[in-house]
CSV table of C-alpha atoms and ligand atoms in Angstrom, one decimal:
chain,number,residue,atom,x,y,z
S,126,MET,CA,-3.7,-6.6,-19.4
S,127,THR,CA,-5.2,-3.4,-19.4
S,128,ALA,CA,-4.1,-0.4,-18.3
S,129,PRO,CA,-3.2,0.6,-15.3
S,130,VAL,CA,-6.1,2.9,-13.1
S,131,LEU,CA,-3.8,4.8,-10.8
S,132,GLU,CA,0.1,4.4,-11.2
S,133,ALA,CA,3.0,6.2,-9.5
S,134,VAL,CA,5.5,6.6,-12.6
S,135,ASP,CA,9.5,6.8,-10.7
S,136,VAL,CA,8.4,9.2,-7.4
S,137,THR,CA,10.4,10.2,-5.6
S,138,LYS,CA,9.3,11.8,-1.5
S,139,HIS,CA,12.2,13.7,0.4
S,140,PHE,CA,11.0,15.0,3.8
S,141,PRO,CA,13.0,17.7,5.2
S,142,VAL,CA,14.8,16.5,9.0
S,143,ARG,CA,13.7,18.9,11.0
S,144,GLY,CA,16.4,19.4,14.6
S,145,LEU,CA,17.7,21.6,17.1
S,146,VAL,CA,20.8,20.6,15.7
S,147,LYS,CA,22.0,22.6,12.6
S,148,ARG,CA,23.7,20.8,11.3
S,149,GLY,CA,20.2,18.6,10.5
S,150,ALA,CA,19.8,21.3,8.0
S,151,GLY,CA,19.1,21.0,4.7
S,152,ARG,CA,18.8,17.2,5.6
S,153,VAL,CA,16.2,15.5,3.5
S,154,VAL,CA,14.5,11.4,5.1
S,155,HIS,CA,14.5,9.6,1.6
S,156,ALA,CA,10.6,8.1,2.1
S,157,VAL,CA,10.7,7.1,-1.1
S,158,ASP,CA,13.1,7.2,-4.0
S,159,ASN,CA,12.3,6.1,-7.7
S,160,VAL,CA,9.4,4.5,-6.8
S,161,SER,CA,7.1,3.3,-10.1
S,162,LEU,CA,4.1,1.5,-9.1
S,163,LYS,CA,0.2,0.1,-11.1
S,164,LEU,CA,-3.2,-0.8,-10.1
S,165,TYR,CA,-5.6,-2.3,-12.1
S,166,SER,CA,-9.3,-2.5,-11.6
S,167,GLY,CA,-10.1,-5.3,-9.9
S,168,ARG,CA,-7.1,-6.3,-8.6
S,169,ILE,CA,-5.2,-6.6,-5.4
S,170,THR,CA,-1.7,-5.4,-5.1
S,171,ALA,CA,0.3,-5.7,-2.2
S,172,LEU,CA,2.9,-3.5,-1.0
S,173,VAL,CA,5.0,-5.6,2.3
S,174,GLY,CA,7.9,-4.1,3.7
S,175,GLU,CA,9.3,-3.9,7.8
S,176,SER,CA,8.1,-0.7,9.9
S,177,GLY,CA,9.7,2.6,8.3
S,178,SER,CA,10.7,1.0,4.5
S,179,GLY,CA,7.9,4.2,2.9
S,180,LYS,CA,5.0,2.0,2.2
S,181,SER,CA,2.5,4.6,3.6
S,182,THR,CA,4.2,7.6,2.1
S,183,LEU,CA,3.9,5.7,-1.5
S,184,ALA,CA,-0.1,5.3,-0.5
S,185,ARG,CA,-0.5,8.6,1.0
S,186,LEU,CA,1.0,10.0,-2.3
S,187,LEU,CA,-1.3,8.3,-4.3
S,188,ALA,CA,-4.6,9.2,-2.8
S,189,GLN,CA,-2.6,13.3,-2.9
S,190,LEU,CA,-2.0,13.9,1.1
S,191,TYR,CA,1.5,15.3,0.1
S,192,PRO,CA,3.4,16.9,-2.9
S,193,LEU,CA,5.7,14.9,-4.8
S,194,THR,CA,9.2,15.3,-5.0
S,195,SER,CA,9.3,14.5,-8.1
S,196,GLY,CA,7.9,11.9,-10.5
S,197,GLU,CA,4.1,11.6,-11.2
S,198,ILE,CA,0.9,10.7,-9.9
S,199,ARG,CA,-1.9,9.4,-12.8
S,200,LEU,CA,-5.0,8.5,-13.4
S,201,HIS,CA,-6.3,7.0,-16.1
S,202,GLY,CA,-3.3,7.7,-17.7
S,203,ASN,CA,-3.6,11.7,-16.8
S,204,PRO,CA,-1.2,13.1,-14.9
S,205,VAL,CA,-2.6,14.5,-11.1
S,206,GLN,CA,-1.3,17.1,-9.5
S,207,ALA,CA,-4.5,17.3,-6.7
S,208,THR,CA,-3.1,17.6,-3.1
S,209,LYS,CA,-5.9,20.4,-2.3
S,210,GLY,CA,-9.2,22.8,-3.2
S,211,LYS,CA,-11.8,21.0,-5.6
S,212,ALA,CA,-9.0,18.8,-7.9
S,213,PHE,CA,-8.2,16.8,-4.4
S,214,ARG,CA,-11.6,16.3,-3.4
S,215,GLU,CA,-12.2,14.9,-7.2
S,216,HIS,CA,-9.3,12.4,-6.8
S,217,VAL,CA,-9.6,11.9,-2.9
S,218,SER,CA,-14.2,10.9,-4.5
S,219,LYS,CA,-11.9,8.2,-6.2
S,220,VAL,CA,-8.7,7.6,-4.7
S,221,GLN,CA,-10.4,6.1,-1.3
S,222,LEU,CA,-7.5,5.6,2.0
S,223,ILE,CA,-8.6,3.3,4.4
S,224,LEU,CA,-6.3,3.3,7.7
S,225,GLN,CA,-4.9,0.9,10.1
S,226,ASP,CA,-6.6,2.2,13.6
S,227,PRO,CA,-10.3,2.5,12.6
S,228,PHE,CA,-10.5,4.6,16.1
S,229,ALA,CA,-8.0,7.0,15.2
S,230,SER,CA,-10.2,7.8,12.0
S,231,PHE,CA,-13.5,8.3,13.6
S,232,ASN,CA,-15.0,11.2,15.6
S,233,PRO,CA,-15.4,9.9,19.1
S,234,VAL,CA,-18.3,12.2,19.5
S,235,ALA,CA,-20.3,11.4,16.2
S,236,SER,CA,-22.6,8.7,15.9
S,237,ILE,CA,-22.4,5.9,12.9
S,238,ALA,CA,-24.7,7.6,10.8
S,239,SER,CA,-23.7,11.2,11.3
S,240,THR,CA,-20.0,10.3,10.6
S,241,LEU,CA,-21.2,8.6,7.2
S,242,ARG,CA,-24.7,10.6,6.7
S,243,ARG,CA,-21.5,13.7,5.7
S,244,ALA,CA,-20.1,11.2,3.5
S,245,VAL,CA,-22.9,10.2,1.6
S,246,SER,CA,-24.2,14.5,1.2
S,247,ILE,CA,-20.7,14.7,0.1
S,248,HIS,CA,-21.2,12.1,-2.1
S,249,HIS,CA,-24.4,11.4,-3.5
S,250,ALA,CA,-24.8,15.6,-3.2
S,251,GLY,CA,-28.7,16.4,-3.7
S,252,LYS,CA,-29.6,13.1,-1.1
S,253,GLY,CA,-31.6,13.8,1.3
S,254,GLY,CA,-33.4,12.3,4.3
S,255,ASP,CA,-35.0,8.7,3.5
S,256,GLU,CA,-32.6,8.6,0.6
S,257,GLN,CA,-30.1,9.5,2.6
S,258,LEU,CA,-31.0,7.0,5.5
S,259,ALA,CA,-31.4,4.4,2.4
S,260,VAL,CA,-27.7,4.5,1.2
S,261,ILE,CA,-26.5,4.5,4.2
S,262,ASP,CA,-28.2,1.2,5.2
S,263,ASP,CA,-26.8,0.5,2.0
S,264,LEU,CA,-23.7,0.6,2.5
S,265,LEU,CA,-23.9,-1.6,5.9
S,266,THR,CA,-25.5,-4.5,4.7
S,267,GLN,CA,-22.5,-4.9,1.7
S,268,THR,CA,-20.0,-4.6,5.0
S,269,ASN,CA,-21.7,-7.0,6.3
S,270,LEU,CA,-23.1,-5.2,9.6
S,271,ALA,CA,-26.8,-6.0,9.2
S,272,PRO,CA,-29.4,-5.3,10.3
S,273,PRO,CA,-27.6,-1.6,9.2
S,274,ARG,CA,-29.9,-0.1,12.3
S,275,GLN,CA,-28.7,-1.6,15.3
S,276,PHE,CA,-25.4,0.0,14.0
S,277,THR,CA,-26.2,3.7,12.6
S,278,GLN,CA,-26.9,4.6,16.4
S,279,LYS,CA,-23.7,3.9,17.8
S,280,PHE,CA,-20.6,5.6,18.5
S,281,PRO,CA,-17.7,4.3,17.9
S,282,HIS,CA,-16.4,3.1,20.9
S,283,GLU,CA,-19.2,1.2,21.2
S,284,LEU,CA,-18.3,-1.5,18.9
S,285,SER,CA,-15.9,-4.0,18.3
S,286,GLY,CA,-12.7,-2.7,15.9
S,287,GLY,CA,-13.5,-5.0,13.7
S,288,GLN,CA,-16.5,-3.7,13.1
S,289,LEU,CA,-15.4,-0.1,13.4
S,290,GLN,CA,-13.3,-1.4,10.4
S,291,ARG,CA,-16.4,-2.4,8.3
S,292,VAL,CA,-17.9,0.5,9.0
S,293,SER,CA,-14.6,2.3,7.2
S,294,ILE,CA,-14.7,0.9,4.5
S,295,ALA,CA,-18.8,1.5,4.4
S,296,ARG,CA,-17.8,5.0,4.6
S,297,ALA,CA,-14.5,4.2,2.1
S,298,LEU,CA,-17.9,2.6,-0.2
S,299,ALA,CA,-20.2,6.1,0.2
S,300,ALA,CA,-18.0,7.9,-2.3
S,301,SER,CA,-17.8,4.9,-5.4
S,302,PRO,CA,-14.3,4.6,-5.8
S,303,GLU,CA,-12.4,3.7,-8.5
S,304,VAL,CA,-9.0,2.8,-6.0
S,305,PHE,CA,-8.6,1.9,-2.6
S,306,LEU,CA,-5.6,1.9,-0.6
S,307,ALA,CA,-6.2,0.2,2.6
S,308,ASP,CA,-3.1,0.8,4.7
S,309,GLU,CA,-2.1,-2.6,6.8
S,310,PRO,CA,-6.3,-2.2,7.1
S,311,VAL,CA,-6.3,-6.0,9.7
S,312,SER,CA,-3.1,-4.6,11.3
S,313,SER,CA,-5.0,-3.9,14.5
S,314,LEU,CA,-7.3,-6.1,14.6
S,315,ASP,CA,-7.6,-9.6,16.4
S,316,VAL,CA,-6.4,-12.7,14.1
S,317,SER,CA,-9.3,-14.2,14.6
S,318,ILE,CA,-11.1,-11.2,12.3
S,319,ARG,CA,-8.4,-10.6,10.2
S,320,LEU,CA,-9.8,-12.7,7.3
S,321,GLY,CA,-13.4,-11.4,7.4
S,322,ILE,CA,-12.3,-7.9,7.0
S,323,LEU,CA,-9.4,-9.1,4.3
S,324,ASN,CA,-12.4,-11.6,2.7
S,325,LEU,CA,-14.9,-8.6,2.4
S,326,LEU,CA,-12.0,-6.4,0.7
S,327,ARG,CA,-12.0,-9.1,-2.3
S,328,ARG,CA,-15.6,-9.3,-2.3
S,329,LEU,CA,-15.5,-5.5,-3.0
S,330,THR,CA,-12.6,-5.4,-5.0
S,331,GLU,CA,-14.4,-7.8,-7.1
S,332,GLU,CA,-17.8,-7.1,-7.8
S,333,ARG,CA,-17.3,-3.5,-8.5
S,334,ASP,CA,-13.9,-4.0,-10.7
S,335,VAL,CA,-11.9,-1.9,-8.3
S,336,ALA,CA,-8.2,-1.5,-8.0
S,337,MET,CA,-6.8,-2.4,-4.3
S,338,LEU,CA,-3.4,-1.8,-2.8
S,339,TYR,CA,-2.9,-3.7,0.2
S,340,VAL,CA,-0.1,-2.2,2.3
S,341,THR,CA,1.6,-5.4,4.6
S,342,HIS,CA,4.1,-6.2,6.7
S,343,ASP,CA,2.5,-10.0,6.6
S,344,ILE,CA,4.0,-12.0,3.1
S,345,ALA,CA,2.0,-14.3,3.6
S,346,SER,CA,-1.2,-12.8,3.6
S,347,ALA,CA,-0.3,-11.1,0.3
S,348,ARG,CA,-0.1,-14.7,-1.3
S,349,TYR,CA,-2.8,-15.3,-0.4
S,350,PHE,CA,-5.1,-12.4,-0.7
S,351,ALA,CA,-3.0,-10.5,-4.2
S,352,ALA,CA,-3.0,-11.2,-7.5
S,353,ASP,CA,0.6,-8.8,-7.3
S,354,THR,CA,3.0,-8.6,-4.9
S,355,ALA,CA,6.4,-5.3,-4.7
S,356,VAL,CA,8.4,-5.7,-2.4
S,357,MET,CA,9.7,-2.3,-0.7
S,358,TYR,CA,13.0,-2.0,1.0
S,359,ALA,CA,14.8,1.0,2.7
S,360,GLY,CA,12.1,4.0,0.2
S,361,GLU,CA,13.1,1.6,-3.1
S,362,ILE,CA,10.9,-1.3,-5.0
S,363,VAL,CA,13.2,-4.0,-5.2
S,364,GLU,CA,10.5,-7.0,-6.1
S,365,THR,CA,7.6,-7.3,-8.2
S,366,GLY,CA,5.7,-9.9,-9.6
S,367,PRO,CA,2.8,-12.4,-9.1
S,368,SER,CA,2.3,-13.1,-5.4
S,369,GLU,CA,2.5,-16.7,-6.1
S,370,THR,CA,6.3,-15.8,-7.7
S,371,VAL,CA,6.8,-13.7,-5.7
S,372,THR,CA,6.4,-16.0,-2.3
S,373,GLN,CA,7.7,-18.9,-4.1
S,374,GLN,CA,10.5,-18.5,-5.7
S,375,ALA,CA,10.9,-15.3,-3.9
S,376,ALA,CA,14.9,-13.7,-6.3
S,377,HIS,CA,15.4,-10.8,-3.7
S,378,PRO,CA,17.2,-11.8,-0.9
S,379,TYR,CA,15.8,-9.0,0.9
S,380,THR,CA,12.4,-10.8,0.2
S,381,GLN,CA,13.8,-14.3,1.1
S,382,LEU,CA,14.2,-12.2,4.2
S,383,LEU,CA,10.7,-11.4,4.8
S,384,ILE,CA,9.2,-14.7,4.3
S,385,SER,CA,12.0,-16.5,6.3
S,386,SER,CA,11.0,-14.0,8.9
S,387,ALA,CA,7.6,-15.0,8.6
S,388,PRO,CA,7.1,-18.4,7.5
S,389,ASP,CA,4.4,-20.0,6.3
S,390,PRO,CA,3.4,-23.1,7.5
S,391,SER,CA,2.6,-24.7,4.0
S,392,ARG,CA,5.9,-23.6,3.1
S,393,THR,CA,9.1,-27.0,3.7
S,394,ASP,CA,11.4,-25.2,0.8
S,395,VAL,CA,12.0,-22.1,2.4
S,396,LYS,CA,15.6,-20.6,2.0
S,397,ARG,CA,17.2,-19.6,5.3
S,398,VAL,CA,18.5,-16.8,5.2
S,399,LYS,CA,19.8,-15.2,8.2
S,400,ASP,CA,18.9,-11.9,9.6
S,401,ILE,CA,22.0,-10.0,9.8
S,402,GLY,CA,21.0,-6.4,10.6
S,403,GLN,CA,18.1,-3.1,10.8
S,404,PRO,CA,16.8,-1.3,8.0
S,405,PRO,CA,19.7,1.2,7.0
S,406,SER,CA,19.2,5.1,8.1
S,407,LEU,CA,16.8,6.6,5.2
S,408,ILE,CA,18.6,11.1,6.0
S,409,SER,CA,22.1,8.8,4.3
S,410,PRO,CA,21.5,5.8,2.3
S,411,PRO,CA,23.9,3.1,2.0
S,412,SER,CA,25.0,3.6,-1.8
S,413,GLY,CA,24.6,1.7,-4.6
S,414,CYS,CA,22.0,-1.5,-3.9
S,415,ARG,CA,20.5,-0.4,0.0
S,416,PHE,CA,20.2,-3.6,1.4
S,417,HIS,CA,24.0,-4.6,0.8
S,418,PRO,CA,26.1,-4.3,4.2
S,419,ARG,CA,22.6,-6.6,5.0
S,420,CYS,CA,22.6,-9.3,2.0
S,421,PRO,CA,24.9,-12.2,2.1
S,422,PHE,CA,25.8,-12.0,-1.2
S,423,ALA,CA,26.4,-8.4,-1.3
S,424,MET,CA,29.5,-8.2,-3.9
S,425,ALA,CA,31.7,-5.4,-4.2
S,426,ARG,CA,29.2,-4.2,-7.4
S,427,CYS,CA,26.5,-3.5,-4.6
S,428,ARG,CA,28.2,-1.1,-3.1
S,429,GLU,CA,29.2,0.8,-5.6
S,430,GLU,CA,26.3,0.5,-8.6
S,431,LYS,CA,22.7,0.6,-8.0
S,432,PRO,CA,20.7,-2.5,-9.5
S,433,PRO,CA,18.7,-2.2,-12.2
S,434,PRO,CA,14.6,-3.9,-11.6
S,435,PHE,CA,16.0,-7.1,-13.8
S,436,GLU,CA,13.4,-9.2,-15.6
S,437,LEU,CA,13.6,-12.6,-14.7
S,438,ALA,CA,10.2,-14.5,-16.0
S,439,ASP,CA,7.5,-12.5,-17.1
S,440,GLY,CA,6.3,-9.4,-14.7
S,441,HIS,CA,8.6,-10.8,-12.4
S,442,THR,CA,11.3,-7.4,-11.6
S,443,ALA,CA,14.1,-8.6,-9.1
S,444,ARG,CA,16.4,-4.8,-8.5
S,445,CYS,CA,19.8,-7.3,-7.5
S,446,TRP,CA,23.3,-7.5,-9.3
S,447,LEU,CA,22.4,-11.9,-8.2
S,448,TYR,CA,20.8,-11.4,-12.1
S,449,ALA,CA,22.6,-9.2,-14.2
S,450,ASP,CA,23.7,-11.8,-16.4
S,451,ASN,CA,20.4,-13.8,-16.1
S,452,PRO,CA,18.2,-11.5,-18.6
S,453,GLU,CA,17.8,-8.4,-20.3
S,454,PRO,CA,16.9,-5.0,-17.4
S,455,ALA,CA,13.3,-4.9,-16.7
S,456,ALA,CA,10.9,-3.0,-19.9
S,457,SER,CA,10.6,0.1,-17.5
S,458,GLU,CA,14.7,0.3,-17.1
S,459,ARG,CA,15.0,0.2,-21.0
S,460,PRO,CA,16.2,3.6,-22.7
S,461,ASP,CA,13.0,3.3,-25.3
S,462,ALA,CA,10.2,3.1,-22.1
S,463,GLN,CA,8.4,6.1,-21.9
I,15,ATP,N1,5.8,13.3,7.7
I,15,ATP,C1,7.0,12.9,7.6
I,15,ATP,N2,8.0,13.9,8.2
I,15,ATP,C2,9.0,13.3,8.5
I,15,ATP,N3,9.3,12.0,8.3
I,15,ATP,C3,8.3,11.0,7.5
I,15,ATP,C4,7.0,11.3,7.3
I,15,ATP,N4,6.4,10.1,7.2
I,15,ATP,C5,7.5,9.9,7.5
I,15,ATP,N5,8.4,9.5,7.4
I,15,ATP,C6,9.5,9.3,7.4
I,15,ATP,O1,9.6,8.2,6.7
I,15,ATP,C7,10.2,6.8,6.5
I,15,ATP,C8,8.7,6.4,6.2
I,15,ATP,O2,8.0,6.2,6.6
I,15,ATP,P1,6.7,5.3,6.2
I,15,ATP,O3,5.1,5.5,7.1
I,15,ATP,O4,6.1,5.6,5.1
I,15,ATP,O5,7.1,3.9,6.9
I,15,ATP,P2,6.4,2.5,6.0
I,15,ATP,O6,6.6,1.1,5.3
I,15,ATP,O7,4.7,2.6,6.3
I,15,ATP,O8,6.1,1.5,8.1
I,15,ATP,P3,5.4,0.7,9.1
I,15,ATP,O9,5.2,0.4,9.0
I,15,ATP,O10,5.8,1.8,10.2
I,15,ATP,O11,3.7,2.1,8.9
I,15,ATP,C9,10.5,6.9,7.8
I,15,ATP,O12,10.9,7.0,8.2
I,15,ATP,C10,9.3,7.9,8.6
I,15,ATP,O13,10.2,7.9,9.3
I,16,MG,MG1,3.0,2.7,7.3
């Protein structure tokens, strides 16, 4: 495979705990801990996990919306530190976030035309008047909002959720980005229109050779939509690999739990794992493997030592001691890895 476009390398984000209680002072929420992830041109990577597992935080770190606690974000192999000013604007022009709720991401009193004109004037400086309008028409047509003039004079509340999400994709396209970070892009939409939006995102990824991170709760949609899947639990990535392998031969007990709690109707051989609890506190996460308090296979070692990612097959890794005797630790964990 070619080099990644955007990469998180051993990235950690801790948020300070704020509160009235003095005991909270100095304590942190371990939202993302030592996570590495690579995004490739023309390829969709799904990031799957329960609520609070750190998916949005990781997407925001990739977008440079927060400073990192430690680790590095690399664009084309070069470290980026661009949380403000010109460097941030340059990063945003290459890496665009698409959020879950389109109504929350638009100015309710600005027409679609004026919102898009703003994006076009930022990313296509020098274009004015008719040229700007032509770009806007083209963006709306590409996102299947045709005829475009039927939408430009409207305000956000005059569009359906699906139409507005298409406008937010059009706005992201105005930057001609190299990376889309789509944070649950269809979760707030009616089930009947989700597929249309996902198909649009997939087409744009392929046609424009864009790298895409697809954040979702729904592991079944990851199989259909994304080439690769990374599973996140309590701030850590616990399994990665081709989506087909991760969903059909899930190795980590947490992935198995996710699959059995959101069954794919086309499967008959799902290994059932009983749900035995809730996600842990991220202020004082469990020792060793963070999943051990919920894991039906937990051993003494799991309580004490954090498992490295073990490579099970080409590109398929699981951070689980069940695979310790199996193969070598994954390449990224070997001492010679950079
Ligand atoms: N700005 C912040 N300040 C403090 N804590 C935060 C902040 N943002 C997120 N967190 C905490 O970090 C953890 C991870 O949150 P995050 O939003 O990344 O999870 P998520 O996987 O996206 O969840 P969901 O599926 O519900 O969107 C949570 O415990 C959350 O409360
Ligand atoms: Mg989220």
